[in-house]
PDB file of C-alpha atoms in Angstrom:
ATOM      1  CA  MET N   1      32.617  64.575  81.068  1.00  0.00           C
ATOM      2  CA  SER N   2      33.870  68.128  81.552  1.00  0.00           C
ATOM      3  CA  ALA N   3      35.423  70.083  78.682  1.00  0.00           C
ATOM      4  CA  THR N   4      36.819  73.589  79.063  1.00  0.00           C
ATOM      5  CA  ALA N   5      37.991  75.930  76.307  1.00  0.00           C
ATOM      6  CA  VAL N   6      40.350  78.871  76.794  1.00  0.00           C
ATOM      7  CA  VAL N   7      40.021  81.497  74.059  1.00  0.00           C
ATOM      8  CA  GLY N   8      41.629  84.908  73.621  1.00  0.00           C
ATOM      9  CA  LEU N   9      39.174  87.773  73.146  1.00  0.00           C
ATOM     10  CA  GLN N  10      41.615  90.326  71.724  1.00  0.00           C
ATOM     11  CA  TRP N  11      44.385  90.141  69.107  1.00  0.00           C
ATOM     12  CA  GLY N  12      46.252  87.382  70.887  1.00  0.00           C
ATOM     13  CA  ASP N  13      48.967  87.573  73.566  1.00  0.00           C
ATOM     14  CA  GLU N  14      46.356  87.694  76.356  1.00  0.00           C
ATOM     15  CA  ALA N  15      48.251  85.129  78.507  1.00  0.00           C
ATOM     16  CA  LYS N  16      46.135  82.166  77.450  1.00  0.00           C
ATOM     17  CA  GLY N  17      49.093  79.862  78.030  1.00  0.00           C
ATOM     18  CA  LYS N  18      49.338  80.865  81.675  1.00  0.00           C
ATOM     19  CA  ILE N  19      45.637  80.224  82.217  1.00  0.00           C
ATOM     20  CA  VAL N  20      45.838  76.876  80.430  1.00  0.00           C
ATOM     21  CA  ASP N  21      48.782  75.946  82.627  1.00  0.00           C
ATOM     22  CA  LEU N  22      46.787  76.829  85.749  1.00  0.00           C
ATOM     23  CA  LEU N  23      43.854  74.712  84.561  1.00  0.00           C
ATOM     24  CA  THR N  24      45.843  71.722  83.339  1.00  0.00           C
ATOM     25  CA  ASP N  25      45.876  70.048  86.753  1.00  0.00           C
ATOM     26  CA  GLN N  26      42.069  69.887  86.570  1.00  0.00           C
ATOM     27  CA  HIS N  27      42.065  68.098  83.212  1.00  0.00           C
ATOM     28  CA  GLU N  28      43.458  64.906  81.726  1.00  0.00           C
ATOM     29  CA  ILE N  29      43.806  65.935  78.078  1.00  0.00           C
ATOM     30  CA  VAL N  30      44.939  69.265  76.588  1.00  0.00           C
ATOM     31  CA  VAL N  31      44.059  69.932  72.937  1.00  0.00           C
ATOM     32  CA  ARG N  32      45.620  72.449  70.556  1.00  0.00           C
ATOM     33  CA  TYR N  33      43.212  72.843  67.649  1.00  0.00           C
ATOM     34  CA  LEU N  34      44.401  75.645  65.349  1.00  0.00           C
ATOM     35  CA  GLY N  35      47.312  77.677  64.080  1.00  0.00           C
ATOM     36  CA  GLY N  36      50.930  76.683  63.783  1.00  0.00           C
ATOM     37  CA  ASN N  37      54.309  77.858  64.978  1.00  0.00           C
ATOM     38  CA  ASN N  38      53.256  81.452  64.357  1.00  0.00           C
ATOM     39  CA  ALA N  39      51.675  81.622  67.816  1.00  0.00           C
ATOM     40  CA  GLY N  40      53.465  81.094  71.089  1.00  0.00           C
ATOM     41  CA  HIS N  41      53.199  81.390  74.818  1.00  0.00           C
ATOM     42  CA  THR N  42      55.511  81.434  77.785  1.00  0.00           C
ATOM     43  CA  VAL N  43      54.858  79.083  80.698  1.00  0.00           C
ATOM     44  CA  LYS N  44      56.753  78.874  83.975  1.00  0.00           C
ATOM     45  CA  PHE N  45      56.788  75.375  85.443  1.00  0.00           C
ATOM     46  CA  ASP N  46      58.888  73.759  88.142  1.00  0.00           C
ATOM     47  CA  GLY N  47      61.073  76.850  88.395  1.00  0.00           C
ATOM     48  CA  LYS N  48      61.838  76.893  84.665  1.00  0.00           C
ATOM     49  CA  THR N  49      60.595  79.046  81.793  1.00  0.00           C
ATOM     50  CA  PHE N  50      59.278  77.298  78.688  1.00  0.00           C
ATOM     51  CA  LYS N  51      58.465  79.020  75.406  1.00  0.00           C
ATOM     52  CA  LEU N  52      55.951  76.849  73.586  1.00  0.00           C
ATOM     53  CA  SER N  53      54.644  77.307  70.081  1.00  0.00           C
ATOM     54  CA  LEU N  54      53.212  74.110  68.609  1.00  0.00           C
ATOM     55  CA  LEU N  55      53.232  72.007  71.756  1.00  0.00           C
ATOM     56  CA  PRO N  56      50.206  72.256  74.075  1.00  0.00           C
ATOM     57  CA  ALA N  57      50.981  73.382  77.618  1.00  0.00           C
ATOM     58  CA  GLY N  58      49.963  69.939  78.858  1.00  0.00           C
ATOM     59  CA  VAL N  59      53.319  68.473  77.789  1.00  0.00           C
ATOM     60  CA  LEU N  60      54.856  69.901  80.950  1.00  0.00           C
ATOM     61  CA  ARG N  61      52.579  67.886  83.245  1.00  0.00           C
ATOM     62  CA  PRO N  62      53.224  64.177  83.842  1.00  0.00           C
ATOM     63  CA  GLY N  63      50.176  62.037  83.139  1.00  0.00           C
ATOM     64  CA  VAL N  64      48.450  64.635  80.959  1.00  0.00           C
ATOM     65  CA  THR N  65      47.870  63.739  77.304  1.00  0.00           C
ATOM     66  CA  SER N  66      48.629  66.537  74.840  1.00  0.00           C
ATOM     67  CA  VAL N  67      46.899  66.535  71.465  1.00  0.00           C
ATOM     68  CA  ILE N  68      47.855  68.506  68.362  1.00  0.00           C
ATOM     69  CA  ALA N  69      44.595  68.184  66.467  1.00  0.00           C
ATOM     70  CA  ASN N  70      43.616  68.276  62.802  1.00  0.00           C
ATOM     71  CA  GLY N  71      43.129  72.053  62.630  1.00  0.00           C
ATOM     72  CA  VAL N  72      46.811  72.775  63.242  1.00  0.00           C
ATOM     73  CA  VAL N  73      49.340  73.233  60.423  1.00  0.00           C
ATOM     74  CA  ILE N  74      52.691  71.713  61.315  1.00  0.00           C
ATOM     75  CA  ASN N  75      56.265  72.437  60.353  1.00  0.00           C
ATOM     76  CA  PRO N  76      57.753  69.050  61.330  1.00  0.00           C
ATOM     77  CA  ALA N  77      61.299  70.365  61.719  1.00  0.00           C
ATOM     78  CA  ALA N  78      60.102  73.200  63.960  1.00  0.00           C
ATOM     79  CA  LEU N  79      58.041  70.781  66.046  1.00  0.00           C
ATOM     80  CA  LEU N  80      60.973  68.406  66.558  1.00  0.00           C
ATOM     81  CA  LYS N  81      63.200  71.339  67.503  1.00  0.00           C
ATOM     82  CA  GLU N  82      60.622  72.462  70.055  1.00  0.00           C
ATOM     83  CA  ILE N  83      60.350  68.937  71.471  1.00  0.00           C
ATOM     84  CA  ALA N  84      64.143  68.755  71.791  1.00  0.00           C
ATOM     85  CA  GLY N  85      64.209  72.133  73.540  1.00  0.00           C
ATOM     86  CA  VAL N  86      61.611  71.077  76.092  1.00  0.00           C
ATOM     87  CA  GLU N  87      63.350  67.749  76.689  1.00  0.00           C
ATOM     88  CA  SER N  88      66.671  69.550  77.203  1.00  0.00           C
ATOM     89  CA  GLN N  89      65.037  71.222  80.208  1.00  0.00           C
ATOM     90  CA  GLY N  90      64.254  67.886  81.797  1.00  0.00           C
ATOM     91  CA  VAL N  91      60.716  67.242  80.520  1.00  0.00           C
ATOM     92  CA  GLU N  92      60.195  63.873  78.868  1.00  0.00           C
ATOM     93  CA  ILE N  93      57.834  63.857  75.897  1.00  0.00           C
ATOM     94  CA  GLY N  94      56.715  60.334  75.132  1.00  0.00           C
ATOM     95  CA  GLU N  95      53.513  58.591  74.159  1.00  0.00           C
ATOM     96  CA  ASP N  96      51.416  61.264  75.882  1.00  0.00           C
ATOM     97  CA  LEU N  97      51.884  63.519  72.838  1.00  0.00           C
ATOM     98  CA  LEU N  98      49.452  62.737  70.007  1.00  0.00           C
ATOM     99  CA  ILE N  99      49.504  64.382  66.574  1.00  0.00           C
ATOM    100  CA  SER N 100      46.590  64.218  64.164  1.00  0.00           C
ATOM    101  CA  ASP N 101      47.247  62.372  60.930  1.00  0.00           C
ATOM    102  CA  ARG N 102      44.868  64.909  59.325  1.00  0.00           C
ATOM    103  CA  ALA N 103      46.864  68.007  60.302  1.00  0.00           C
ATOM    104  CA  HIS N 104      48.449  69.682  57.293  1.00  0.00           C
ATOM    105  CA  VAL N 105      52.176  70.065  56.710  1.00  0.00           C
ATOM    106  CA  ILE N 106      54.208  73.227  56.098  1.00  0.00           C
ATOM    107  CA  PHE N 107      57.000  73.014  53.517  1.00  0.00           C
ATOM    108  CA  PRO N 108      59.839  75.462  52.740  1.00  0.00           C
ATOM    109  CA  TYR N 109      58.066  76.644  49.596  1.00  0.00           C
ATOM    110  CA  HIS N 110      55.156  77.884  51.720  1.00  0.00           C
ATOM    111  CA  MET N 111      57.526  80.164  53.607  1.00  0.00           C
ATOM    112  CA  ALA N 112      59.173  81.310  50.375  1.00  0.00           C
ATOM    113  CA  GLU N 113      55.783  82.219  48.901  1.00  0.00           C
ATOM    114  CA  GLU N 114      54.815  84.169  51.992  1.00  0.00           C
ATOM    115  CA  ILE N 115      58.041  86.175  52.042  1.00  0.00           C
ATOM    116  CA  ILE N 116      57.695  87.146  48.383  1.00  0.00           C
ATOM    117  CA  TYR N 117      54.026  88.128  48.607  1.00  0.00           C
ATOM    118  CA  GLU N 118      54.501  90.155  51.788  1.00  0.00           C
ATOM    119  CA  LYS N 119      57.292  92.115  50.082  1.00  0.00           C
ATOM    120  CA  LEU N 120      55.104  92.722  47.045  1.00  0.00           C
ATOM    121  CA  ARG N 121      52.318  94.135  49.229  1.00  0.00           C
ATOM    122  CA  GLY N 122      54.592  96.855  50.579  1.00  0.00           C
ATOM    123  CA  ASP N 123      52.653  99.159  52.902  1.00  0.00           C
ATOM    124  CA  ASP N 124      49.611  96.891  52.598  1.00  0.00           C
ATOM    125  CA  ALA N 125      51.446  93.875  54.014  1.00  0.00           C
ATOM    126  CA  ILE N 126      49.462  91.902  56.580  1.00  0.00           C
ATOM    127  CA  GLY N 127      52.477  91.600  58.857  1.00  0.00           C
ATOM    128  CA  THR N 128      52.670  87.820  59.061  1.00  0.00           C
ATOM    129  CA  THR N 129      55.352  85.845  60.891  1.00  0.00           C
ATOM    130  CA  MET N 130      56.745  84.484  57.596  1.00  0.00           C
ATOM    131  CA  ARG N 131      56.329  80.916  58.872  1.00  0.00           C
ATOM    132  CA  GLY N 132      54.224  79.747  55.923  1.00  0.00           C
ATOM    133  CA  ILE N 133      51.087  79.308  58.021  1.00  0.00           C
ATOM    134  CA  GLY N 134      48.629  81.047  55.729  1.00  0.00           C
ATOM    135  CA  TYR N 135      50.021  79.389  52.644  1.00  0.00           C
ATOM    136  CA  ALA N 136      49.708  75.935  54.189  1.00  0.00           C
ATOM    137  CA  TYR N 137      46.068  76.720  55.011  1.00  0.00           C
ATOM    138  CA  ARG N 138      45.568  77.957  51.450  1.00  0.00           C
ATOM    139  CA  GLU N 139      46.961  74.647  50.213  1.00  0.00           C
ATOM    140  CA  LYS N 140      44.552  72.830  52.516  1.00  0.00           C
ATOM    141  CA  ALA N 141      41.592  74.673  51.012  1.00  0.00           C
ATOM    142  CA  GLY N 142      42.921  74.145  47.489  1.00  0.00           C
ATOM    143  CA  ARG N 143      43.418  70.415  48.174  1.00  0.00           C
ATOM    144  CA  THR N 144      45.473  69.589  45.069  1.00  0.00           C
ATOM    145  CA  HIS N 145      48.878  70.417  46.571  1.00  0.00           C
ATOM    146  CA  ALA N 146      48.058  69.646  50.192  1.00  0.00           C
ATOM    147  CA  ILE N 147      50.060  67.118  52.192  1.00  0.00           C
ATOM    148  CA  ARG N 148      48.915  65.901  55.593  1.00  0.00           C
ATOM    149  CA  VAL N 149      50.881  64.559  58.531  1.00  0.00           C
ATOM    150  CA  GLY N 150      49.666  61.041  57.810  1.00  0.00           C
ATOM    151  CA  ASP N 151      51.354  61.272  54.406  1.00  0.00           C
ATOM    152  CA  LEU N 152      54.755  61.707  56.068  1.00  0.00           C
ATOM    153  CA  ILE N 153      54.736  58.058  57.072  1.00  0.00           C
ATOM    154  CA  ARG N 154      53.703  56.967  53.590  1.00  0.00           C
ATOM    155  CA  PRO N 155      56.808  57.485  51.429  1.00  0.00           C
ATOM    156  CA  ASP N 156      54.911  56.383  48.329  1.00  0.00           C
ATOM    157  CA  VAL N 157      52.561  59.358  48.715  1.00  0.00           C
ATOM    158  CA  LEU N 158      55.420  61.847  49.089  1.00  0.00           C
ATOM    159  CA  LYS N 159      57.244  60.360  46.095  1.00  0.00           C
ATOM    160  CA  GLN N 160      54.090  60.612  44.023  1.00  0.00           C
ATOM    161  CA  LYS N 161      52.951  64.116  44.981  1.00  0.00           C
ATOM    162  CA  LEU N 162      56.033  66.210  45.746  1.00  0.00           C
ATOM    163  CA  PRO N 163      57.691  66.226  42.285  1.00  0.00           C
ATOM    164  CA  GLU N 164      54.598  67.787  40.705  1.00  0.00           C
ATOM    165  CA  ILE N 165      54.109  70.234  43.581  1.00  0.00           C
ATOM    166  CA  VAL N 166      57.750  71.329  43.677  1.00  0.00           C
ATOM    167  CA  ALA N 167      57.869  71.871  39.904  1.00  0.00           C
ATOM    168  CA  PHE N 168      54.794  74.088  40.124  1.00  0.00           C
ATOM    169  CA  LYS N 169      56.146  76.044  43.109  1.00  0.00           C
ATOM    170  CA  ASN N 170      59.520  76.627  41.453  1.00  0.00           C
ATOM    171  CA  GLN N 171      57.831  78.004  38.352  1.00  0.00           C
ATOM    172  CA  LEU N 172      55.588  80.257  40.434  1.00  0.00           C
ATOM    173  CA  LEU N 173      58.362  81.560  42.681  1.00  0.00           C
ATOM    174  CA  SER N 174      60.742  82.178  39.769  1.00  0.00           C
ATOM    175  CA  ALA N 175      58.103  84.305  38.058  1.00  0.00           C
ATOM    176  CA  PHE N 176      58.074  86.683  41.022  1.00  0.00           C
ATOM    177  CA  ASP N 177      61.734  86.375  41.981  1.00  0.00           C
ATOM    178  CA  PRO N 178      64.223  85.725  39.159  1.00  0.00           C
ATOM    179  CA  GLU N 179      66.886  84.951  41.783  1.00  0.00           C
ATOM    180  CA  HIS N 180      64.820  82.209  43.396  1.00  0.00           C
ATOM    181  CA  VAL N 181      66.908  79.108  44.094  1.00  0.00           C
ATOM    182  CA  ALA N 182      64.864  76.142  42.944  1.00  0.00           C
ATOM    183  CA  PHE N 183      63.727  73.575  45.492  1.00  0.00           C
ATOM    184  CA  LYS N 184      64.700  69.986  44.707  1.00  0.00           C
ATOM    185  CA  ALA N 185      61.919  67.460  45.044  1.00  0.00           C
ATOM    186  CA  GLU N 186      64.281  64.582  45.805  1.00  0.00           C
ATOM    187  CA  GLU N 187      65.842  66.451  48.721  1.00  0.00           C
ATOM    188  CA  LEU N 188      62.459  67.394  50.170  1.00  0.00           C
ATOM    189  CA  ILE N 189      61.202  63.826  49.810  1.00  0.00           C
ATOM    190  CA  ASP N 190      64.202  62.448  51.697  1.00  0.00           C
ATOM    191  CA  GLU N 191      64.020  65.166  54.359  1.00  0.00           C
ATOM    192  CA  TYR N 192      60.317  64.757  55.058  1.00  0.00           C
ATOM    193  CA  ILE N 193      60.451  60.962  55.079  1.00  0.00           C
ATOM    194  CA  GLU N 194      63.059  61.243  57.852  1.00  0.00           C
ATOM    195  CA  LEU N 195      60.953  63.800  59.715  1.00  0.00           C
ATOM    196  CA  GLY N 196      57.995  61.446  59.437  1.00  0.00           C
ATOM    197  CA  LYS N 197      60.009  58.600  60.939  1.00  0.00           C
ATOM    198  CA  LYS N 198      60.883  60.747  63.956  1.00  0.00           C
ATOM    199  CA  LEU N 199      57.259  61.745  64.529  1.00  0.00           C
ATOM    200  CA  GLU N 200      55.618  58.433  63.634  1.00  0.00           C
ATOM    201  CA  LYS N 201      55.152  57.238  67.223  1.00  0.00           C
ATOM    202  CA  HIS N 202      52.996  60.305  67.924  1.00  0.00           C
ATOM    203  CA  ILE N 203      50.841  60.248  64.768  1.00  0.00           C
ATOM    204  CA  THR N 204      47.305  58.910  65.104  1.00  0.00           C
ATOM    205  CA  ASP N 205      43.628  59.611  64.435  1.00  0.00           C
ATOM    206  CA  THR N 206      43.141  62.191  67.185  1.00  0.00           C
ATOM    207  CA  THR N 207      39.488  62.791  66.292  1.00  0.00           C
ATOM    208  CA  ALA N 208      38.605  59.172  67.036  1.00  0.00           C
ATOM    209  CA  TYR N 209      40.773  59.300  70.157  1.00  0.00           C
ATOM    210  CA  LEU N 210      39.027  62.399  71.524  1.00  0.00           C
ATOM    211  CA  HIS N 211      35.562  60.948  70.941  1.00  0.00           C
ATOM    212  CA  THR N 212      36.600  57.776  72.750  1.00  0.00           C
ATOM    213  CA  GLN N 213      37.872  59.812  75.694  1.00  0.00           C
ATOM    214  CA  ILE N 214      34.698  61.905  75.811  1.00  0.00           C
ATOM    215  CA  LYS N 215      32.607  58.741  76.028  1.00  0.00           C
ATOM    216  CA  ALA N 216      34.888  57.544  78.835  1.00  0.00           C
ATOM    217  CA  GLY N 217      34.134  60.728  80.792  1.00  0.00           C
ATOM    218  CA  ARG N 218      37.624  62.187  80.698  1.00  0.00           C
ATOM    219  CA  ARG N 219      38.204  65.909  81.217  1.00  0.00           C
ATOM    220  CA  LEU N 220      39.379  67.872  78.175  1.00  0.00           C
ATOM    221  CA  LEU N 221      40.965  71.321  77.988  1.00  0.00           C
ATOM    222  CA  PHE N 222      41.002  73.100  74.614  1.00  0.00           C
ATOM    223  CA  GLU N 223      43.873  75.527  74.221  1.00  0.00           C
ATOM    224  CA  GLY N 224      43.188  78.400  71.849  1.00  0.00           C
ATOM    225  CA  ALA N 225      45.863  80.263  69.923  1.00  0.00           C
ATOM    226  CA  GLN N 226      46.001  83.924  68.908  1.00  0.00           C
ATOM    227  CA  GLY N 227      42.711  85.763  69.568  1.00  0.00           C
ATOM    228  CA  SER N 228      39.112  86.152  68.456  1.00  0.00           C
ATOM    229  CA  LEU N 229      39.771  89.455  66.680  1.00  0.00           C
ATOM    230  CA  LEU N 230      42.201  87.591  64.408  1.00  0.00           C
ATOM    231  CA  ASP N 231      39.599  84.991  63.385  1.00  0.00           C
ATOM    232  CA  ILE N 232      39.552  84.679  59.593  1.00  0.00           C
ATOM    233  CA  ASP N 233      35.739  84.906  59.504  1.00  0.00           C
ATOM    234  CA  HIS N 234      34.964  87.109  62.494  1.00  0.00           C
ATOM    235  CA  GLY N 235      38.087  89.243  62.893  1.00  0.00           C
ATOM    236  CA  THR N 236      39.420  92.460  61.333  1.00  0.00           C
ATOM    237  CA  PHE N 237      39.711  90.996  57.827  1.00  0.00           C
ATOM    238  CA  PRO N 238      42.053  90.994  55.908  1.00  0.00           C
ATOM    239  CA  PHE N 239      44.387  91.656  58.819  1.00  0.00           C
ATOM    240  CA  VAL N 240      43.645  88.315  60.429  1.00  0.00           C
ATOM    241  CA  THR N 241      45.138  84.865  60.768  1.00  0.00           C
ATOM    242  CA  SER N 242      44.263  81.997  58.426  1.00  0.00           C
ATOM    243  CA  SER N 243      42.128  79.929  60.793  1.00  0.00           C
ATOM    244  CA  ASN N 244      39.173  80.289  63.145  1.00  0.00           C
ATOM    245  CA  SER N 245      40.905  81.580  66.265  1.00  0.00           C
ATOM    246  CA  SER N 246      37.654  82.275  68.109  1.00  0.00           C
ATOM    247  CA  GLY N 247      35.686  79.593  69.903  1.00  0.00           C
ATOM    248  CA  ALA N 248      34.068  78.813  66.552  1.00  0.00           C
ATOM    249  CA  GLY N 249      37.177  76.889  65.524  1.00  0.00           C
ATOM    250  CA  ILE N 250      37.006  74.175  68.176  1.00  0.00           C
ATOM    251  CA  HIS N 251      34.660  71.825  66.313  1.00  0.00           C
ATOM    252  CA  SER N 252      36.333  72.027  62.915  1.00  0.00           C
ATOM    253  CA  GLY N 253      39.820  72.091  64.420  1.00  0.00           C
ATOM    254  CA  SER N 254      39.437  69.056  66.673  1.00  0.00           C
ATOM    255  CA  GLY N 255      36.358  67.148  65.521  1.00  0.00           C
ATOM    256  CA  VAL N 256      34.701  67.660  68.916  1.00  0.00           C
ATOM    257  CA  PRO N 257      31.204  69.244  68.676  1.00  0.00           C
ATOM    258  CA  GLU N 258      30.506  72.381  70.702  1.00  0.00           C
ATOM    259  CA  ARG N 259      27.851  70.599  72.765  1.00  0.00           C
ATOM    260  CA  HIS N 260      30.649  68.882  74.663  1.00  0.00           C
ATOM    261  CA  ILE N 261      32.142  72.199  75.830  1.00  0.00           C
ATOM    262  CA  SER N 262      30.758  72.836  79.300  1.00  0.00           C
ATOM    263  CA  ARG N 263      32.864  75.912  80.092  1.00  0.00           C
ATOM    264  CA  MET N 264      34.247  78.604  77.782  1.00  0.00           C
ATOM    265  CA  ILE N 265      36.785  80.994  79.318  1.00  0.00           C
ATOM    266  CA  GLY N 266      37.567  84.206  77.430  1.00  0.00           C
ATOM    267  CA  ILE N 267      40.845  85.921  78.267  1.00  0.00           C
ATOM    268  CA  VAL N 268      41.299  89.707  78.187  1.00  0.00           C
ATOM    269  CA  LYS N 269      44.242  91.672  79.518  1.00  0.00           C
ATOM    270  CA  ALA N 270      44.104  95.128  81.058  1.00  0.00           C
ATOM    271  CA  TYR N 271      45.372  96.921  77.978  1.00  0.00           C
ATOM    272  CA  THR N 272      45.366  96.216  74.248  1.00  0.00           C
ATOM    273  CA  THR N 273      48.192  94.839  72.133  1.00  0.00           C
ATOM    274  CA  ARG N 274      48.485  93.850  68.519  1.00  0.00           C
ATOM    275  CA  VAL N 275      51.278  92.498  66.297  1.00  0.00           C
ATOM    276  CA  GLY N 276      51.431  93.232  62.585  1.00  0.00           C
ATOM    277  CA  GLY N 277      49.165  95.376  60.431  1.00  0.00           C
ATOM    278  CA  GLY N 278      45.514  96.259  60.815  1.00  0.00           C
ATOM    279  CA  PRO N 279      43.422  98.578  62.973  1.00  0.00           C
ATOM    280  CA  CYS N 280      44.281  99.184  66.604  1.00  0.00           C
ATOM    281  CA  PRO N 281      42.029 102.127  67.579  1.00  0.00           C
ATOM    282  CA  THR N 282      43.563 102.850  70.988  1.00  0.00           C
ATOM    283  CA  GLU N 283      47.206 102.403  69.978  1.00  0.00           C
ATOM    284  CA  LEU N 284      49.638 104.678  71.804  1.00  0.00           C
ATOM    285  CA  LYS N 285      52.561 105.733  69.629  1.00  0.00           C
ATOM    286  CA  ASP N 286      54.196 107.842  72.328  1.00  0.00           C
ATOM    287  CA  GLU N 287      56.303 107.241  75.431  1.00  0.00           C
ATOM    288  CA  THR N 288      53.257 105.854  77.266  1.00  0.00           C
ATOM    289  CA  GLY N 289      52.895 103.109  74.674  1.00  0.00           C
ATOM    290  CA  GLN N 290      56.599 102.371  74.904  1.00  0.00           C
ATOM    291  CA  HIS N 291      56.372 102.264  78.708  1.00  0.00           C
ATOM    292  CA  ILE N 292      53.545  99.700  78.532  1.00  0.00           C
ATOM    293  CA  ARG N 293      55.579  97.662  76.039  1.00  0.00           C
ATOM    294  CA  ASP N 294      58.673  97.644  78.230  1.00  0.00           C
ATOM    295  CA  GLU N 295      56.947  97.065  81.562  1.00  0.00           C
ATOM    296  CA  GLY N 296      54.698  94.358  80.133  1.00  0.00           C
ATOM    297  CA  ASN N 297      57.512  92.781  78.107  1.00  0.00           C
ATOM    298  CA  GLU N 298      55.282  93.066  75.075  1.00  0.00           C
ATOM    299  CA  TYR N 299      57.487  91.362  72.532  1.00  0.00           C
ATOM    300  CA  GLY N 300      56.439  88.302  70.551  1.00  0.00           C
ATOM    301  CA  THR N 301      57.227  84.895  72.051  1.00  0.00           C
ATOM    302  CA  VAL N 302      57.903  83.446  68.598  1.00  0.00           C
ATOM    303  CA  THR N 303      59.305  86.366  66.581  1.00  0.00           C
ATOM    304  CA  GLY N 304      60.455  88.834  69.236  1.00  0.00           C
ATOM    305  CA  ARG N 305      58.616  91.599  67.374  1.00  0.00           C
ATOM    306  CA  PRO N 306      57.462  94.576  69.476  1.00  0.00           C
ATOM    307  CA  ARG N 307      53.712  94.589  70.035  1.00  0.00           C
ATOM    308  CA  ARG N 308      51.623  97.672  69.395  1.00  0.00           C
ATOM    309  CA  CYS N 309      50.218  98.803  72.746  1.00  0.00           C
ATOM    310  CA  GLY N 310      47.227 100.906  73.746  1.00  0.00           C
ATOM    311  CA  TRP N 311      44.399 101.343  76.210  1.00  0.00           C
ATOM    312  CA  LEU N 312      41.787  98.659  76.749  1.00  0.00           C
ATOM    313  CA  ASP N 313      39.340  98.861  73.845  1.00  0.00           C
ATOM    314  CA  ALA N 314      35.968  97.664  75.142  1.00  0.00           C
TER     315      ALA N 314
END
């Protein structure tokens, strides 16, 4: 068995997706193990350009199994939209896409919370993508209000949990924003039951699946998101993401122990970029920085935000 991991060593946007795409032909399974639709990468395949966010790069290759593992937080509507976009370009996504039943789910109230809190922080804002990623991870750690992908195909669970959660969120959001339009539990229940039905064929126990494939000697490729300097434990805290975006996150995010990783590839680009707040010691705020941004097309794949550019900081 050969398992390779591709990890960014800066603040993300190091072209991990391109490297994963180059390596996919050498592997049978590609695993995304952290983050959500806050991270993205651009891949050129078969003469077409694909902008992927939640989907692993393996979805573009026939015969390669793509796994969205337990460490990912998923906005089901965003995932289905991304699947539809890829399929509209002639790529069929069928049973080769597997989604962990243990991955946690993003709801509209997570995004609403994030928007309000970022505004309240003012100049101290972290600079998030406003996609609700951090708040879904916070829910995961808090447990009480967490909903997992496996719950989407269990309507009884949604009907039991969401009314209490939505009532709490409405009260919280109204306290900070008197103009907050209350979420309706019934509408969210109906919406997410339908989303679950559309994703059901992909939902499975990916941890058990990966261990079975390891025992069978199949070749795995772990696709990192963001970069090591954004790791919640080892990055430039508090200006970090909400998950372990260094190699340390592979085990917890997929269920596969590090001993199975035979090759770890760290990606660095020739200059430094960063999106959002936080330190960037070599940042160039002059025409040179703008030139690097324009020539390198340093704008976010997901948000389109301009990246802060500077010299390589080694």
